[in-house]
Tab-separated table of C-alpha atoms in Angstrom:
chain	number	residue	atom	x	y	z
Y	24	UNK	CA	-19.695	-67.741	-18.615
Y	25	UNK	CA	-16.330	-69.519	-18.468
Y	26	UNK	CA	-16.286	-69.951	-22.251
Y	27	UNK	CA	-17.537	-66.653	-23.688
Y	28	UNK	CA	-15.104	-63.719	-23.848
Y	29	UNK	CA	-17.712	-61.115	-24.807
Y	30	UNK	CA	-21.395	-60.955	-25.628
Y	31	UNK	CA	-23.378	-59.180	-28.349
Y	32	UNK	CA	-27.110	-58.962	-27.619
Y	33	UNK	CA	-29.566	-57.956	-30.334
Y	34	UNK	CA	-32.978	-57.038	-28.911
Y	35	UNK	CA	-33.837	-60.286	-27.137
Y	36	UNK	CA	-37.448	-60.639	-26.063
Y	37	UNK	CA	-37.837	-60.779	-22.304
Y	38	UNK	CA	-41.379	-61.416	-21.180
Y	39	UNK	CA	-42.895	-62.361	-17.828
Y	40	UNK	CA	-42.973	-66.168	-18.050
Y	41	UNK	CA	-45.623	-66.309	-15.333
Y	42	UNK	CA	-47.904	-63.816	-17.070
Y	43	UNK	CA	-50.275	-64.173	-19.985
Y	44	UNK	CA	-48.760	-64.739	-23.391
Y	45	UNK	CA	-48.173	-61.490	-25.273
Y	46	UNK	CA	-48.990	-63.505	-28.367
Y	47	UNK	CA	-52.409	-64.736	-27.144
Y	48	UNK	CA	-54.427	-62.994	-29.896
Y	49	UNK	CA	-52.017	-64.142	-32.595
Y	50	UNK	CA	-51.991	-67.683	-31.212
Y	51	UNK	CA	-55.815	-67.723	-31.261
Y	52	UNK	CA	-55.761	-66.578	-34.889
Y	53	UNK	CA	-53.221	-69.288	-35.720
Y	54	UNK	CA	-55.226	-71.954	-33.867
Y	55	UNK	CA	-58.414	-70.901	-35.691
Y	56	UNK	CA	-56.744	-71.972	-38.924
Y	57	UNK	CA	-55.767	-68.546	-40.222
Y	58	UNK	CA	-52.071	-69.331	-40.118
Y	59	UNK	CA	-51.052	-66.802	-42.758
Y	60	UNK	CA	-53.100	-64.076	-41.075
Y	61	UNK	CA	-51.390	-64.852	-37.776
Y	62	UNK	CA	-47.953	-64.792	-39.391
Y	63	UNK	CA	-48.685	-61.541	-41.180
Y	64	UNK	CA	-49.831	-59.948	-37.912
Y	65	UNK	CA	-46.739	-61.298	-36.110
Y	66	UNK	CA	-44.456	-59.956	-38.849
Y	67	UNK	CA	-46.206	-56.584	-38.848
Y	68	UNK	CA	-45.769	-56.314	-35.076
Y	69	UNK	CA	-42.113	-57.337	-35.332
Y	70	UNK	CA	-40.973	-55.483	-38.445
Y	71	UNK	CA	-43.691	-52.996	-39.383
Y	72	UNK	CA	-46.425	-52.825	-41.985
Y	73	UNK	CA	-43.916	-53.089	-44.832
Y	74	UNK	CA	-42.474	-56.392	-43.631
Y	75	UNK	CA	-42.960	-58.018	-47.058
Y	76	UNK	CA	-40.843	-55.321	-48.703
Y	77	UNK	CA	-38.203	-55.783	-46.016
Y	78	UNK	CA	-38.294	-59.585	-46.337
Y	79	UNK	CA	-37.885	-59.195	-50.106
Y	80	UNK	CA	-34.304	-58.068	-49.488
Y	81	UNK	CA	-33.526	-61.724	-48.842
Y	82	UNK	CA	-33.948	-64.100	-51.802
Y	83	UNK	CA	-37.206	-65.986	-51.263
Y	84	UNK	CA	-37.908	-63.947	-48.126
Y	85	UNK	CA	-41.705	-63.468	-48.065
Y	86	UNK	CA	-42.500	-67.080	-49.048
Y	87	UNK	CA	-40.033	-68.296	-46.409
Y	88	UNK	CA	-41.740	-66.172	-43.748
Y	89	UNK	CA	-45.005	-67.877	-44.630
Y	90	UNK	CA	-43.373	-71.329	-44.583
Y	91	UNK	CA	-42.037	-70.626	-41.086
Y	92	UNK	CA	-45.474	-70.042	-39.544
Y	93	UNK	CA	-45.688	-73.414	-37.761
Y	94	UNK	CA	-42.172	-73.034	-36.358
Y	95	UNK	CA	-42.992	-69.564	-35.050
Y	96	UNK	CA	-46.258	-70.520	-33.367
Y	97	UNK	CA	-45.422	-74.056	-32.239
Y	98	UNK	CA	-41.859	-73.483	-31.082
Y	99	UNK	CA	-40.439	-69.942	-31.102
Y	100	UNK	CA	-43.303	-67.917	-29.582
Y	101	UNK	CA	-43.923	-70.398	-26.735
Y	102	UNK	CA	-40.184	-70.561	-26.008
Y	103	UNK	CA	-39.875	-66.754	-25.958
Y	104	UNK	CA	-42.724	-66.349	-23.501
Y	105	UNK	CA	-41.499	-69.033	-21.099
Y	106	UNK	CA	-37.782	-68.144	-21.121
Y	107	UNK	CA	-36.605	-67.086	-17.690
Y	108	UNK	CA	-33.909	-64.451	-17.584
Y	109	UNK	CA	-33.657	-62.045	-14.709
Y	110	UNK	CA	-31.318	-60.419	-12.230
Y	111	UNK	CA	-29.799	-63.709	-11.087
Y	112	UNK	CA	-28.932	-64.802	-14.625
Y	113	UNK	CA	-27.717	-61.332	-15.581
Y	114	UNK	CA	-25.411	-61.158	-12.561
Y	115	UNK	CA	-23.549	-64.214	-13.888
Y	116	UNK	CA	-22.521	-62.251	-16.987
Y	117	UNK	CA	-19.283	-60.449	-16.268
Y	118	UNK	CA	-17.913	-60.368	-19.814
Y	119	UNK	CA	-17.960	-57.177	-21.890
Y	120	UNK	CA	-21.474	-56.961	-23.311
Y	121	UNK	CA	-23.096	-54.746	-25.924
Y	122	UNK	CA	-26.804	-54.398	-26.652
Y	123	UNK	CA	-27.562	-53.520	-30.282
Y	124	UNK	CA	-30.934	-52.017	-31.052
Y	125	UNK	CA	-32.590	-50.663	-34.127
Y	126	UNK	CA	-34.020	-47.870	-32.053
Y	127	UNK	CA	-37.569	-48.966	-32.789
Y	128	UNK	CA	-40.151	-50.341	-30.448
Y	129	UNK	CA	-38.317	-53.601	-29.729
Y	130	UNK	CA	-35.664	-52.271	-27.388
Y	131	UNK	CA	-37.862	-52.653	-24.307
Y	132	UNK	CA	-35.738	-55.379	-22.738
Y	133	UNK	CA	-32.711	-53.066	-22.798
Y	134	UNK	CA	-33.645	-51.261	-19.574
Y	135	UNK	CA	-34.036	-54.502	-17.637
Y	136	UNK	CA	-30.838	-55.949	-19.050
Y	137	UNK	CA	-28.915	-52.790	-18.100
Y	138	UNK	CA	-30.008	-53.330	-14.495
Y	139	UNK	CA	-29.043	-56.993	-14.565
Y	140	UNK	CA	-25.822	-56.991	-16.635
Y	141	UNK	CA	-23.390	-54.565	-15.078
Y	142	UNK	CA	-21.442	-52.402	-17.525
Y	143	UNK	CA	-23.507	-53.388	-20.552
Y	144	UNK	CA	-22.907	-50.952	-23.410
Y	145	UNK	CA	-25.560	-50.078	-25.949
Y	146	UNK	CA	-25.447	-49.031	-29.554
Y	147	UNK	CA	-28.326	-47.884	-31.762
Y	148	UNK	CA	-28.158	-48.779	-35.446
Y	149	UNK	CA	-29.672	-45.569	-36.897
Y	150	UNK	CA	-32.782	-45.686	-39.058
Y	151	UNK	CA	-33.451	-49.367	-38.474
Y	152	UNK	CA	-36.000	-51.523	-36.700
Y	153	UNK	CA	-35.870	-54.969	-35.126
Y	154	UNK	CA	-34.850	-56.151	-38.608
Y	155	UNK	CA	-31.580	-54.229	-38.402
Y	156	UNK	CA	-29.634	-57.130	-39.934
Y	157	UNK	CA	-31.691	-56.869	-43.123
Y	158	UNK	CA	-31.927	-53.084	-43.112
Y	159	UNK	CA	-28.288	-52.222	-42.442
Y	160	UNK	CA	-26.051	-55.305	-42.292
Y	161	UNK	CA	-22.924	-53.167	-42.682
Y	162	UNK	CA	-23.975	-50.908	-39.797
Y	163	UNK	CA	-24.522	-53.945	-37.573
Y	164	UNK	CA	-21.200	-55.490	-38.627
Y	165	UNK	CA	-19.356	-52.206	-38.050
Y	166	UNK	CA	-20.863	-51.850	-34.559
Y	167	UNK	CA	-19.892	-55.405	-33.631
Y	168	UNK	CA	-16.400	-54.969	-35.108
Y	169	UNK	CA	-15.838	-51.763	-33.110
Y	170	UNK	CA	-17.002	-53.496	-29.920
Y	171	UNK	CA	-14.728	-56.490	-30.533
Y	172	UNK	CA	-11.798	-54.160	-31.271
Y	173	UNK	CA	-12.296	-52.644	-27.814
Y	174	UNK	CA	-12.610	-56.114	-26.269
Y	175	UNK	CA	-10.285	-58.401	-28.263
Y	176	UNK	CA	-9.866	-62.088	-27.581
Y	177	UNK	CA	-6.804	-62.709	-25.465
């Protein structure tokens, strides 16, 4: 908190670290050996049924998604489900904060964060999903630029 001047949050996952893994079915699929099936299901849940088309906007996107399967299921998913962030951590954030969302189904943590981070602003990037950086990079950049213009470094 002493170092950061402002904070941009983009749909972070906040799960109950003491509850069951929201990825249990996908993890079972992965552990059964169907790694690509698990990654496809994870990508569909995260970005929609057309995730391959979306990933194609990045050179080498779909093959890279498939290459990342072990990282997702051995590192990222377990870390997401065990991360602890609540009212106590949120209360430490006093810097200007904006929550960017694509307006899709991945903005669920926004309500909790608004309770925990006082004065947090929000901005919806229209017509985008959790993959807002691939769908509308200019819209995301413009939203961040406008926020930083309101809260310049001193």
